[in-house]
Short mmCIF file of C-alpha atoms in Angstrom, two decimals:
data_model
loop_
_atom_site.label_atom_id
_atom_site.label_comp_id
_atom_site.label_asym_id
_atom_site.label_seq_id
_atom_site.Cartn_x
_atom_site.Cartn_y
_atom_site.Cartn_z
CA GLU A 1 -1.02 -8.32 60.95
CA PRO A 2 0.28 -10.64 63.69
CA GLU A 3 -1.85 -13.68 64.35
CA VAL A 4 -2.30 -16.60 66.70
CA THR A 5 -1.15 -19.86 65.11
CA GLN A 6 -2.24 -23.34 66.09
CA THR A 7 -0.94 -26.76 65.17
CA PRO A 8 -2.01 -29.25 64.04
CA SER A 9 -5.09 -28.09 62.17
CA HIS A 10 -6.62 -31.54 62.54
CA GLN A 11 -5.80 -34.33 64.99
CA VAL A 12 -7.34 -37.79 65.02
CA THR A 13 -6.71 -39.94 68.06
CA GLN A 14 -8.03 -43.07 69.71
CA MET A 15 -9.96 -42.94 72.95
CA GLY A 16 -7.63 -43.09 75.94
CA GLN A 17 -4.66 -41.59 74.14
CA GLU A 18 -2.92 -38.38 75.14
CA VAL A 19 -2.93 -35.39 72.82
CA ILE A 20 -1.07 -32.10 72.91
CA LEU A 21 -2.45 -29.12 71.06
CA ARG A 22 -0.02 -26.33 70.32
CA CYS A 23 -0.45 -22.60 70.04
CA VAL A 24 1.83 -19.67 69.39
CA PRO A 25 0.11 -16.52 70.72
CA ILE A 26 0.77 -13.05 69.34
CA SER A 27 4.24 -12.10 70.52
CA ASN A 28 3.49 -9.10 72.74
CA HIS A 29 0.36 -10.60 74.30
CA LEU A 30 0.36 -11.66 77.93
CA TYR A 31 -3.04 -13.29 78.48
CA PHE A 32 -3.71 -16.70 76.92
CA TYR A 33 -6.85 -18.77 76.69
CA TRP A 34 -8.16 -22.09 75.47
CA TYR A 35 -11.74 -22.42 74.30
CA ARG A 36 -13.51 -25.34 72.66
CA GLN A 37 -16.49 -25.59 70.33
CA ILE A 38 -18.31 -28.87 69.88
CA LEU A 39 -19.81 -29.09 66.40
CA GLY A 40 -22.94 -26.95 66.18
CA GLN A 41 -22.61 -25.64 69.71
CA LYS A 42 -21.32 -22.49 71.35
CA VAL A 43 -17.75 -21.47 72.05
CA GLU A 44 -16.97 -22.60 75.62
CA PHE A 45 -14.23 -21.30 77.91
CA LEU A 46 -11.74 -23.84 79.22
CA VAL A 47 -8.86 -22.00 80.87
CA SER A 48 -7.02 -18.70 81.06
CA PHE A 49 -3.31 -18.28 81.73
CA TYR A 50 -1.30 -15.28 82.85
CA ASN A 51 2.14 -14.78 84.33
CA ASN A 52 2.97 -18.48 83.98
CA GLU A 53 0.00 -19.75 85.88
CA ILE A 54 -3.66 -20.58 85.44
CA SER A 55 -5.78 -17.57 86.37
CA GLU A 56 -9.19 -19.13 85.83
CA LYS A 57 -10.66 -22.44 84.65
CA SER A 58 -14.12 -23.77 83.90
CA GLU A 59 -15.84 -26.92 85.07
CA ILE A 60 -14.91 -28.54 81.77
CA PHE A 61 -11.21 -28.18 82.59
CA ASP A 62 -10.91 -31.20 84.87
CA ASP A 63 -7.87 -33.24 85.88
CA GLN A 64 -7.56 -34.68 82.38
CA PHE A 65 -6.56 -31.25 81.07
CA SER A 66 -3.38 -29.27 81.64
CA VAL A 67 -1.74 -26.25 80.10
CA GLU A 68 1.86 -25.25 79.84
CA ARG A 69 4.01 -22.49 78.47
CA PRO A 70 7.22 -24.45 77.97
CA ASP A 71 9.18 -21.59 76.41
CA GLY A 72 8.72 -17.94 75.51
CA SER A 73 6.49 -18.57 72.53
CA ASN A 74 4.44 -21.78 72.80
CA PHE A 75 1.29 -22.39 74.81
CA THR A 76 0.04 -25.97 74.92
CA LEU A 77 -3.11 -27.81 75.97
CA LYS A 78 -2.72 -31.45 76.96
CA ILE A 79 -5.55 -33.95 77.31
CA ARG A 80 -4.20 -36.96 79.16
CA SER A 81 -6.73 -39.63 78.29
CA THR A 82 -9.10 -38.54 75.56
CA LYS A 83 -12.79 -39.42 75.57
CA LEU A 84 -15.23 -39.47 72.68
CA GLU A 85 -16.89 -36.34 74.05
CA ASP A 86 -13.61 -34.43 73.78
CA SER A 87 -14.12 -34.31 70.01
CA ALA A 88 -14.39 -30.61 69.22
CA MET A 89 -12.61 -27.63 67.70
CA TYR A 90 -10.11 -26.23 70.19
CA PHE A 91 -9.31 -22.55 69.87
CA CYS A 92 -6.37 -20.79 71.42
CA ALA A 93 -6.72 -17.04 72.00
CA SER A 94 -4.51 -14.28 73.30
CA ARG A 95 -4.99 -10.72 74.48
CA SER A 96 -2.72 -7.74 74.81
CA ASP A 97 -1.82 -6.22 78.14
CA ARG A 98 -1.19 -2.83 76.57
CA GLU A 99 -4.76 -2.02 75.72
CA SER A 100 -7.12 -1.28 78.55
CA SER A 101 -8.07 -4.56 80.15
CA TYR A 102 -11.73 -3.81 79.71
CA ASN A 103 -11.85 -3.39 75.95
CA SER A 104 -9.10 -5.57 74.62
CA PRO A 105 -10.58 -8.28 72.42
CA LEU A 106 -9.44 -11.86 72.26
CA HIS A 107 -7.57 -12.80 69.11
CA PHE A 108 -8.30 -16.39 68.12
CA GLY A 109 -6.22 -18.91 66.25
CA ASN A 110 -7.74 -21.00 63.45
CA GLY A 111 -8.27 -23.92 65.79
CA THR A 112 -7.38 -27.59 65.99
CA ARG A 113 -10.15 -29.98 65.08
CA LEU A 114 -9.78 -32.94 67.47
CA THR A 115 -11.53 -36.16 66.52
CA VAL A 116 -11.54 -38.96 69.11
CA THR A 117 -12.47 -42.39 67.75
CA GLY B 1 -25.19 -17.31 86.77
CA GLN B 2 -24.70 -16.19 83.22
CA ASN B 3 -27.19 -16.34 80.39
CA ILE B 4 -26.73 -14.92 76.91
CA ASP B 5 -29.55 -15.25 74.37
CA GLN B 6 -29.50 -14.73 70.62
CA PRO B 7 -31.80 -15.91 67.83
CA THR B 8 -30.56 -19.15 66.33
CA GLU B 9 -30.94 -18.27 62.68
CA MET B 10 -31.77 -15.29 60.48
CA THR B 11 -32.09 -14.78 56.74
CA ALA B 12 -31.71 -11.47 54.92
CA THR B 13 -31.39 -10.25 51.36
CA GLU B 14 -28.23 -8.95 49.74
CA GLY B 15 -28.07 -5.15 50.00
CA ALA B 16 -30.50 -5.03 52.92
CA ILE B 17 -30.01 -4.18 56.61
CA VAL B 18 -30.25 -6.79 59.36
CA GLN B 19 -30.30 -6.42 63.14
CA ILE B 20 -29.13 -9.28 65.36
CA ASN B 21 -30.24 -9.00 68.97
CA CYS B 22 -28.56 -10.24 72.12
CA THR B 23 -29.85 -10.20 75.68
CA TYR B 24 -27.75 -11.08 78.66
CA GLN B 25 -28.07 -11.72 82.38
CA THR B 26 -24.71 -11.80 84.14
CA SER B 27 -23.57 -11.24 87.69
CA GLY B 28 -21.44 -8.29 86.60
CA PHE B 29 -20.72 -6.40 83.41
CA ASN B 30 -17.48 -5.14 81.95
CA GLY B 31 -18.16 -5.07 78.25
CA LEU B 32 -19.96 -6.79 75.41
CA PHE B 33 -18.23 -8.04 72.28
CA TRP B 34 -19.48 -9.14 68.88
CA TYR B 35 -17.56 -11.69 66.84
CA GLN B 36 -18.07 -13.07 63.34
CA GLN B 37 -17.42 -16.76 62.71
CA HIS B 38 -17.48 -18.36 59.28
CA ALA B 39 -18.11 -22.11 59.26
CA GLY B 40 -15.03 -24.04 60.34
CA GLU B 41 -13.04 -20.90 61.07
CA ALA B 42 -11.99 -18.88 64.10
CA PRO B 43 -14.15 -16.12 65.59
CA THR B 44 -12.95 -12.69 64.49
CA PHE B 45 -13.54 -9.54 66.51
CA LEU B 46 -16.10 -7.05 65.18
CA SER B 47 -17.00 -4.59 67.92
CA TYR B 48 -16.99 -3.73 71.60
CA ASN B 49 -19.45 -1.79 73.78
CA VAL B 50 -19.12 -0.93 77.45
CA LEU B 51 -21.11 2.31 77.61
CA ASP B 52 -24.71 2.77 76.49
CA GLY B 53 -25.16 3.84 72.92
CA LEU B 54 -24.13 3.08 69.38
CA GLU B 55 -20.65 2.27 68.11
CA GLU B 56 -20.26 2.49 64.34
CA LYS B 57 -17.58 0.80 62.30
CA GLY B 58 -18.16 0.98 58.57
CA ARG B 59 -21.05 -1.27 57.57
CA PHE B 60 -21.28 -2.69 61.10
CA SER B 61 -22.72 -0.95 64.17
CA SER B 62 -23.33 -2.22 67.66
CA PHE B 63 -25.67 -0.85 70.30
CA LEU B 64 -25.77 -1.40 74.03
CA SER B 65 -28.32 -0.72 76.77
CA ARG B 66 -26.89 -1.80 80.11
CA SER B 67 -30.11 -1.14 82.03
CA LYS B 68 -31.97 -3.52 79.72
CA GLY B 69 -29.20 -6.08 79.38
CA TYR B 70 -29.55 -5.74 75.62
CA SER B 71 -27.34 -5.27 72.60
CA TYR B 72 -27.75 -5.50 68.88
CA LEU B 73 -25.43 -5.77 65.90
CA LEU B 74 -26.56 -3.92 62.80
CA LEU B 75 -25.21 -4.93 59.42
CA LYS B 76 -25.87 -2.58 56.49
CA GLU B 77 -25.54 -3.13 52.74
CA LEU B 78 -25.41 -6.87 53.23
CA GLN B 79 -23.05 -8.87 51.05
CA MET B 80 -23.01 -12.59 50.39
CA LYS B 81 -19.74 -12.87 52.32
CA ASP B 82 -21.58 -11.68 55.45
CA SER B 83 -23.18 -15.13 55.67
CA ALA B 84 -21.70 -16.39 58.94
CA SER B 85 -22.48 -16.90 62.60
CA TYR B 86 -22.46 -13.80 64.78
CA LEU B 87 -21.46 -14.38 68.38
CA CYS B 88 -22.38 -12.13 71.29
CA ALA B 89 -19.95 -12.38 74.21
CA VAL B 90 -19.88 -10.72 77.62
CA ARG B 91 -17.07 -10.05 80.05
CA ASP B 92 -18.83 -10.12 83.38
CA ASP B 93 -16.14 -9.17 85.84
CA SER B 94 -12.65 -7.74 86.03
CA GLY B 95 -10.46 -7.15 83.02
CA ASN B 96 -8.97 -10.61 82.99
CA THR B 97 -12.24 -12.49 83.22
CA PRO B 98 -12.69 -14.63 80.12
CA LEU B 99 -15.44 -13.87 77.65
CA VAL B 100 -18.66 -15.87 77.90
CA PHE B 101 -20.23 -16.54 74.51
CA GLY B 102 -23.81 -16.91 73.42
CA LYS B 103 -24.75 -19.71 71.05
CA GLY B 104 -24.46 -17.44 68.04
CA THR B 105 -26.86 -16.38 65.31
CA ARG B 106 -26.39 -18.01 61.92
CA LEU B 107 -27.07 -15.39 59.25
CA SER B 108 -27.79 -16.43 55.68
CA VAL B 109 -27.61 -13.71 53.04
CA ILE B 110 -29.58 -14.56 49.92
CA ALA B 111 -29.63 -12.92 46.51
#
């Protein structure tokens, strides 16, 4: 079964450094998302992406964050200057356009655990 | 605003049945999803409801009442591997609106 893949599985970085988290969505999917989950807390929406542009973003997704689809397969999340509170698990998800928009589930990758020291 | 409530923790015995409730208040409604998440892993899709009633999928069933803003996930014949967090998520607007997740219910299955 096709799956969403994320790299790296774990990233440790120092406060103030830039990080890029990478995702390869399922190949025929057209909607892409980034979510994060701080340890012990709920899964929180960051941003959605469709047709090469951001379609929606949350309050968390401030100017320090950006997303890009540099080629036909990768979908990246960049944090320009990391803060301690950015430590979390970051999940990429994708969704098919072929199923009805209303019932198509998100398919999640295994996540990147970001630790900011 | 959006508010999704679930119990924080539940414990049930292997072989038993457990019901995990979810209530929601959202500005709109276009479907409710249940996900399973084992510790340190990704959420995996379990079920979807958009119309009132029960959807059955093997050992798992999910129920929805839109008028009450209420859903439950029913797990039958519990197995130890069912120990996980169960996340209720709502899509509150058009088809491309992202899912909003509740805090999840951590289920422990004991022998």
